[in-house]
Short mmCIF file of C-alpha atoms in Angstrom, two decimals:
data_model
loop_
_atom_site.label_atom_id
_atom_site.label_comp_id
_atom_site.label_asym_id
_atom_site.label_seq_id
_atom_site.Cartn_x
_atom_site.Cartn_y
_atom_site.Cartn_z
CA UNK A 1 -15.13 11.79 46.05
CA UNK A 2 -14.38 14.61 43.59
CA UNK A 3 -10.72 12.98 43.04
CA UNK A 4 -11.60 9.98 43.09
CA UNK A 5 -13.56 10.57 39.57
CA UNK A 6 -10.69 12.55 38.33
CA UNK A 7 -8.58 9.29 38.89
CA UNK A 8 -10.78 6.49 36.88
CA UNK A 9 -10.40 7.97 33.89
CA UNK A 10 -7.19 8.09 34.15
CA UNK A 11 -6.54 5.00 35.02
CA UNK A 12 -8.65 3.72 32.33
CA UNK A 13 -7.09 5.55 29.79
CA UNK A 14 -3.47 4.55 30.77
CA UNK A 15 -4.47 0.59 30.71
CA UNK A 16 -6.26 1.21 27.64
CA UNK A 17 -3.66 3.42 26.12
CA UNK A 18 -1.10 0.54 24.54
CA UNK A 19 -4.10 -1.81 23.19
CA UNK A 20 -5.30 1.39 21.47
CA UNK A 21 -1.84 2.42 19.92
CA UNK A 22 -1.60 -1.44 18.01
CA UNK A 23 -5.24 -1.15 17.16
CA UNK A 24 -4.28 2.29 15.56
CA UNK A 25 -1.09 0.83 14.14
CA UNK A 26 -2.70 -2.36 13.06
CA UNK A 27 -5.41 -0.17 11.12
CA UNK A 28 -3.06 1.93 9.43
CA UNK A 29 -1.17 -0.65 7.97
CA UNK A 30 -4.10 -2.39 6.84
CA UNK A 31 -5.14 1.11 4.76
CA UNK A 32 -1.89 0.87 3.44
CA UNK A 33 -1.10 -0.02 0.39
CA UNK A 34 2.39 -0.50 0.57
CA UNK A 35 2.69 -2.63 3.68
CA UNK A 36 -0.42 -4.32 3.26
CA UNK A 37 1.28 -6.13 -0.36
CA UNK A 38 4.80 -6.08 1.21
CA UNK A 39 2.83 -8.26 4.07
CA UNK A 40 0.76 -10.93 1.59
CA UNK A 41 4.31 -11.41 -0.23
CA UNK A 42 6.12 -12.06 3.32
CA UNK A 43 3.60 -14.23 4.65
CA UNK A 44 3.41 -16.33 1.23
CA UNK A 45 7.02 -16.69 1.74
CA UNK A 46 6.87 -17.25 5.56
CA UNK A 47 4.29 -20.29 4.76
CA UNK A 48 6.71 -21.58 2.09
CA UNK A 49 9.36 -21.80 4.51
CA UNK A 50 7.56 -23.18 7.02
CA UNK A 51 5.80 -25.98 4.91
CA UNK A 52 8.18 -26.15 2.38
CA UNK A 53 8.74 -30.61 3.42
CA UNK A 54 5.56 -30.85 2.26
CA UNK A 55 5.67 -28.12 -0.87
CA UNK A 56 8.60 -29.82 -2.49
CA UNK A 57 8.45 -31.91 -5.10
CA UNK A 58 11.62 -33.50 -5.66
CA UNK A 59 15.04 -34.07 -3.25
CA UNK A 60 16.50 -30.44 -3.21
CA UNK A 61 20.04 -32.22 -3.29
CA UNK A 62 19.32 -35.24 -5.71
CA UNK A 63 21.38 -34.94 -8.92
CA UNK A 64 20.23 -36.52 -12.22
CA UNK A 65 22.59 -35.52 -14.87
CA UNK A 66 20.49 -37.69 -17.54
CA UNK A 67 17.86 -35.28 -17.31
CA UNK A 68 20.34 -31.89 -16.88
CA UNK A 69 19.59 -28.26 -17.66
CA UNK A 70 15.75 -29.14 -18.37
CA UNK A 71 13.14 -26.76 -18.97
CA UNK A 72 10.04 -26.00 -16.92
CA UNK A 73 7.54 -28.81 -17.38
CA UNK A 74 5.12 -30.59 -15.48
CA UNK A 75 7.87 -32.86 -13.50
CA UNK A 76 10.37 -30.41 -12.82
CA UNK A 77 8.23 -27.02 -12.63
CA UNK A 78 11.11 -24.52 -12.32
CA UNK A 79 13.60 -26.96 -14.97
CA UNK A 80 16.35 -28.11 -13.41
CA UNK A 81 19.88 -27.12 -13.24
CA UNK A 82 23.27 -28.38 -14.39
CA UNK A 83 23.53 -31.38 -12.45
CA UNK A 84 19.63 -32.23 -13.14
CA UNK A 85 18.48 -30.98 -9.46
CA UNK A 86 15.12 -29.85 -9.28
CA UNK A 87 15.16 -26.06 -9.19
CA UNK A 88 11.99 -25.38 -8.03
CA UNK A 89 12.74 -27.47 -4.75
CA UNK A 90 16.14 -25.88 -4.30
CA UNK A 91 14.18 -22.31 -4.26
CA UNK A 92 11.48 -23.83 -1.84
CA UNK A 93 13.80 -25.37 0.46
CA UNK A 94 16.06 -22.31 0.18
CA UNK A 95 13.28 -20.00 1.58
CA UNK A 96 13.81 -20.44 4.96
CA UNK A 97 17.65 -19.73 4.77
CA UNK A 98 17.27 -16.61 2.98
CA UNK A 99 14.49 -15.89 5.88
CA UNK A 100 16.68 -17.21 8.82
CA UNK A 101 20.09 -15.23 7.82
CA UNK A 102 18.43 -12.14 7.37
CA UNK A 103 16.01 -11.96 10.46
CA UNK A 104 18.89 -13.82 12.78
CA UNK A 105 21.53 -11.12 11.48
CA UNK A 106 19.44 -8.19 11.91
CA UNK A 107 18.33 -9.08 15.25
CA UNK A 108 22.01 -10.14 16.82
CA UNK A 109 22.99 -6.07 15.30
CA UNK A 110 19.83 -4.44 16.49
CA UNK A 111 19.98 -6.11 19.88
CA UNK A 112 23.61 -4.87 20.27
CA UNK A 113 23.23 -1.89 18.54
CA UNK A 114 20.42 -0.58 20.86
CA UNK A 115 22.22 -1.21 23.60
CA UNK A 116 24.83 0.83 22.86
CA UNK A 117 23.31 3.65 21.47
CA UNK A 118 21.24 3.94 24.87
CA UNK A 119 24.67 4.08 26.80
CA UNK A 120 26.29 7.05 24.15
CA UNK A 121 22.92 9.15 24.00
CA UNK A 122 22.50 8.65 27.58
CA UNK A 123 25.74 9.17 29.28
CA UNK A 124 27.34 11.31 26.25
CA UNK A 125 30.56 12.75 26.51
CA UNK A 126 33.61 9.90 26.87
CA UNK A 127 30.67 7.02 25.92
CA UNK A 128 29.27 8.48 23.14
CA UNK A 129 32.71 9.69 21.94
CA UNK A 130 34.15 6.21 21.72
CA UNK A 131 30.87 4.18 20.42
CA UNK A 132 30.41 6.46 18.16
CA UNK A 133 33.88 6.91 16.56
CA UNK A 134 33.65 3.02 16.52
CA UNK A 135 30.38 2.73 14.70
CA UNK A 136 32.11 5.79 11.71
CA UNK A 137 35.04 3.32 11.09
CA UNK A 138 32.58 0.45 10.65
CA UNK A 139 30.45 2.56 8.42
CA UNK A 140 32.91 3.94 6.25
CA UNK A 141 33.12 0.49 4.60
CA UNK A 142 30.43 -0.64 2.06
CA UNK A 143 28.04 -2.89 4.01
CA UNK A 144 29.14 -5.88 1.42
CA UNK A 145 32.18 -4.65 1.48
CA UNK A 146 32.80 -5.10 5.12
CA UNK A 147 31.05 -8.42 5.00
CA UNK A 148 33.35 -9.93 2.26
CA UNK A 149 36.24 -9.04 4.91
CA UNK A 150 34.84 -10.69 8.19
CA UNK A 151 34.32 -13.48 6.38
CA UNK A 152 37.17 -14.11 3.98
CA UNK A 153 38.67 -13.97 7.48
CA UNK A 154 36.64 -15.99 9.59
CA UNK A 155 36.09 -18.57 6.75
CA UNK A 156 33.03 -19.23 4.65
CA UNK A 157 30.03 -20.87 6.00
CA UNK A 158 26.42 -19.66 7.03
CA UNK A 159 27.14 -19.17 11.13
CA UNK A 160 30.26 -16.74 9.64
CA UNK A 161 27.83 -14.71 7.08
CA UNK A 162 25.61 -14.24 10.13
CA UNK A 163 27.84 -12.85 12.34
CA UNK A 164 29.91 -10.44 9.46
CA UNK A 165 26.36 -8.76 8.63
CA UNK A 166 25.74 -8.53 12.11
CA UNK A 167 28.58 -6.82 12.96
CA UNK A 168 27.87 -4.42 9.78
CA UNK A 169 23.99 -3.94 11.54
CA UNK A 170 25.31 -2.58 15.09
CA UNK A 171 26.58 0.88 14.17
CA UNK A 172 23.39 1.25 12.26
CA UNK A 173 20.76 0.84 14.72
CA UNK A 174 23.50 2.81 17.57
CA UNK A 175 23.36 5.86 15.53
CA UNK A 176 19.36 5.63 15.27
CA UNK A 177 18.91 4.90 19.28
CA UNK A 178 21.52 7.21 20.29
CA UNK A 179 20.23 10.19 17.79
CA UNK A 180 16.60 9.22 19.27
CA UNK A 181 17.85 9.29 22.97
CA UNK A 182 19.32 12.42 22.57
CA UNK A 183 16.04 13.80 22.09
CA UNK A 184 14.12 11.44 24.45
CA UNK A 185 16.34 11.89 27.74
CA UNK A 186 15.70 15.41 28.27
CA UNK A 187 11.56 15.49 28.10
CA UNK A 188 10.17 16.52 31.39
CA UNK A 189 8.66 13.13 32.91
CA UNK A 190 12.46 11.45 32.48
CA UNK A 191 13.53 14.18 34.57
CA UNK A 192 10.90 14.27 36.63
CA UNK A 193 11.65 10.06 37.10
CA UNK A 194 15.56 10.73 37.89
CA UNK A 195 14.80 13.36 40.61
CA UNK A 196 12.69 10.50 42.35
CA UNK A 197 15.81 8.31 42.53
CA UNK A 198 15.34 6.00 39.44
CA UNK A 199 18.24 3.83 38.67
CA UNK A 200 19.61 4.77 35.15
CA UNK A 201 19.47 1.13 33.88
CA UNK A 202 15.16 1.52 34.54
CA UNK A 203 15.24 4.96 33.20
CA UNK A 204 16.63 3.55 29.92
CA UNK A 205 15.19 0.11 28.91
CA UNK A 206 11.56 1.02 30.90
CA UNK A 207 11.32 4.54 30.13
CA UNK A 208 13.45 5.85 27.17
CA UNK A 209 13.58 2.61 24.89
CA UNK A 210 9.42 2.59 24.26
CA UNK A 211 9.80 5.82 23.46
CA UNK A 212 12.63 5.12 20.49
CA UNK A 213 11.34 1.83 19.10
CA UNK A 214 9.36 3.28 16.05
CA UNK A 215 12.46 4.31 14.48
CA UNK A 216 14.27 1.04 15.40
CA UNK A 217 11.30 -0.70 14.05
CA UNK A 218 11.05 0.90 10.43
CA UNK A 219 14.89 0.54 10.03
CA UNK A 220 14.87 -3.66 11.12
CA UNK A 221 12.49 -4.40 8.67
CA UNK A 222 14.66 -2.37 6.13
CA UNK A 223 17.50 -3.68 7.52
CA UNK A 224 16.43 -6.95 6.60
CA UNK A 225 16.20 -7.09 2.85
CA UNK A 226 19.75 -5.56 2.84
CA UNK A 227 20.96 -8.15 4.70
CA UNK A 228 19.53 -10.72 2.50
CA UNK A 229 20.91 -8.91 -0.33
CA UNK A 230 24.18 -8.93 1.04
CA UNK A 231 23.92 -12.66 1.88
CA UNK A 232 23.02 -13.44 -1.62
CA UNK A 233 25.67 -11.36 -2.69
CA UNK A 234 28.56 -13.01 -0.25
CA UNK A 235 27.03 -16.75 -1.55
CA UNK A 236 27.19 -15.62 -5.43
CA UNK A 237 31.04 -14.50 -4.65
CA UNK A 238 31.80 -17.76 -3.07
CA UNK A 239 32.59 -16.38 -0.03
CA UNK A 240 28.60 -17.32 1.57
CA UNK A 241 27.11 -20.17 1.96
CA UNK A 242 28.65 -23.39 0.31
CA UNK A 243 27.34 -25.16 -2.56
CA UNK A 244 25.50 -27.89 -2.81
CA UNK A 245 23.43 -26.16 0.20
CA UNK A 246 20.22 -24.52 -2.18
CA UNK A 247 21.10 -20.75 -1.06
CA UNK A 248 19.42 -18.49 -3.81
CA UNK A 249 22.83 -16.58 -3.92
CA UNK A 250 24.57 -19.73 -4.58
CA UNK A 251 22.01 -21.22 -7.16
CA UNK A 252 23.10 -17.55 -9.13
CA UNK A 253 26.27 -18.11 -8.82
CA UNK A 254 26.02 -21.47 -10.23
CA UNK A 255 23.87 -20.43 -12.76
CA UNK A 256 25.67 -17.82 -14.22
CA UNK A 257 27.63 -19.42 -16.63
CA UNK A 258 25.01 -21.05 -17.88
CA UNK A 259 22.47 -18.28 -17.95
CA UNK A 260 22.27 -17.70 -21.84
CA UNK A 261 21.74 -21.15 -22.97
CA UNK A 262 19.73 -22.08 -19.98
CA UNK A 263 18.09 -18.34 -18.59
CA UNK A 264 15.77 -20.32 -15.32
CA UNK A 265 18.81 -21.06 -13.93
CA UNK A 266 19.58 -17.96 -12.73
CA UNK A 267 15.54 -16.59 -13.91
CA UNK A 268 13.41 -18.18 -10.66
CA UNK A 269 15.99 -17.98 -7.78
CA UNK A 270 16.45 -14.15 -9.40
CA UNK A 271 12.47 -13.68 -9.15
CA UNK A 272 12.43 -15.12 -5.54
CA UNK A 273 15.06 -13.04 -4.07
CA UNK A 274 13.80 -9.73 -5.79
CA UNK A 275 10.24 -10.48 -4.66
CA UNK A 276 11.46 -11.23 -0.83
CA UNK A 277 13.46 -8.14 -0.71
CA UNK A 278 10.06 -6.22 -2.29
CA UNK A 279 8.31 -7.41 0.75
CA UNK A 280 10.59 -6.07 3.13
CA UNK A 281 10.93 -2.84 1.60
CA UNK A 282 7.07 -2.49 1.31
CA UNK A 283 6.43 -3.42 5.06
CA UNK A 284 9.16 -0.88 5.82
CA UNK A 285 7.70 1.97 4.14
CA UNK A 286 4.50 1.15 5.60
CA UNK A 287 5.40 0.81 8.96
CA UNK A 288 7.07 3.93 8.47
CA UNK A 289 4.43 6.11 7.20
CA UNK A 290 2.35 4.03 10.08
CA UNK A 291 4.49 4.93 12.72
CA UNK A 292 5.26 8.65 11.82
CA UNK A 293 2.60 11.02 13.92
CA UNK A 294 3.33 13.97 11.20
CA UNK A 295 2.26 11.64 8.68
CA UNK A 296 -1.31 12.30 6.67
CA UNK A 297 -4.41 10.00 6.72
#
């Protein structure tokens, strides 16, 4: 009888255990200031993209070159650009681009890039040796530097910026994963669940990944607003995404030259990107502080 009320408790506390850790993380972040503005701008931005049909005012792709290089008025609330498009549709329409390359680029690298930093912090020696020399040579290169490569070779279009930033992602989150493995793999209960005969595929994605994701977490929403900088700055290069497609990069880029004369060419889509990126970078320092266990109320 005696163990049986030693076990209840905890059993109770192990069910209860993960609900309590989001409640706790959920709570912190809200306290925050930092992720709690970084998360109002994403989610205006998330609810752009997802009812920006119904948010724009004008055909993002309809020219009018009677009424070119307009300023903001009541009709055309952003002015319009060279060939008399409406900018403030382009940026709307262009939200969920921006969005989609840097989420689907950061989560193609992280997926990979967890992977293999499991397999060189858990097996070390020959493993590590060669993932890890691999991710140094890919890091050596400036992230937009390495980009502009993969994709002056693979040709420019969206599907190509995707996969050059993803490649650039991978060695990032292997070094995190395998510097947090390293660590993980030798705490007593993963020893104690090898000597029982655990298969080192269960030991690693059941036991040791949970026990890394904070750090993978902080660094993908991080990761994100670099990668949307770096797809703005592939499109303003001419290397990104193709014009007449309304990427914010690309509206720059087309801006540029006329940016004296006519400053909201370049002045909204500029505003939009920096605010995005702010977001990101808010979120990630709050997660951060969030997720740290050395970190103060």
């Amino acid at each position: 009888m005696g163990s049986t009320v030693n076990q209840k408790p905890a059993r109770e506390e192990e069910i209860g255990a993960p609900e309590s850790r989001w409640k706790s993380l959920f709570k912190k972040l809200i306290r925050n200031k930092s992720s709690l503005i970084g998360s109002c701008i994403l989610i205006f931005f998330l609810l752009v993209a997802a009812f920006a049909p119904f948010l724009m005012t004008h055909d993002p792709n309809s020219t009018d070159l009677l009424n070119d290089f307009e300023t903001p008025s009541s009709e055309n609330w952003f002015g319009t650009d060279h060939n008399g498009r409406d900018i403030y549709s382009r940026i709307v329409y262009g939200t969920h681009l921006t969005l989609y390359v840097g989420t689907v680029s950061v989560a193609i690298g992280a997926a990979v890039g967890i992977v293999l930093g499991l397999f060189a912090g858990y097996y070390g020696r020959f493993v590590d040796t060669v993932i890890m020399r691999v991710a140094d040579v890919l890091l050596a290169f400036p992230g937009i530097l390495l980009a502009l490569a993969i994709v002056s070779a693979l040709g420019a279009s969206l599907n190509n910026v995707i996969i050059a930033l993803s490649i650039y992602n991978i060695p990032v989150f292997a070094r995190i994963v395998r510097g947090s493995v390293l660590e993980v793999k030798s705490v007593e209960y993963i020893e104690a669940i090898r000597a029982l005969g655990a298969k080192d595929g269960k030991i690693m994605f059941q036991h040791i990944l949970p026990n890394v994701s904070s750090p993978v977490i902080v660094q993908a929403s991080l990761q994100i607003a670099t990668s949307i900088l770096s797809a703005a700055g592939l499109s303003f290069l001419g290397v990104g995404v193709q014009p007449p497609t309304p990427e914010w990069g690309a509206m720059l880029n087309s801006g540029r030259s006329y940016m004296w004369d006519s400053p909201h060419l370049t002045l909204f889509p500029g505003i939009a990107l920096v605010l995005v990126v702010l977001g990101f970078n808010l979120l990630g320092d709050g997660l951060r502080d969030a997720l740290d266990p050395k970190s103060k109320k």
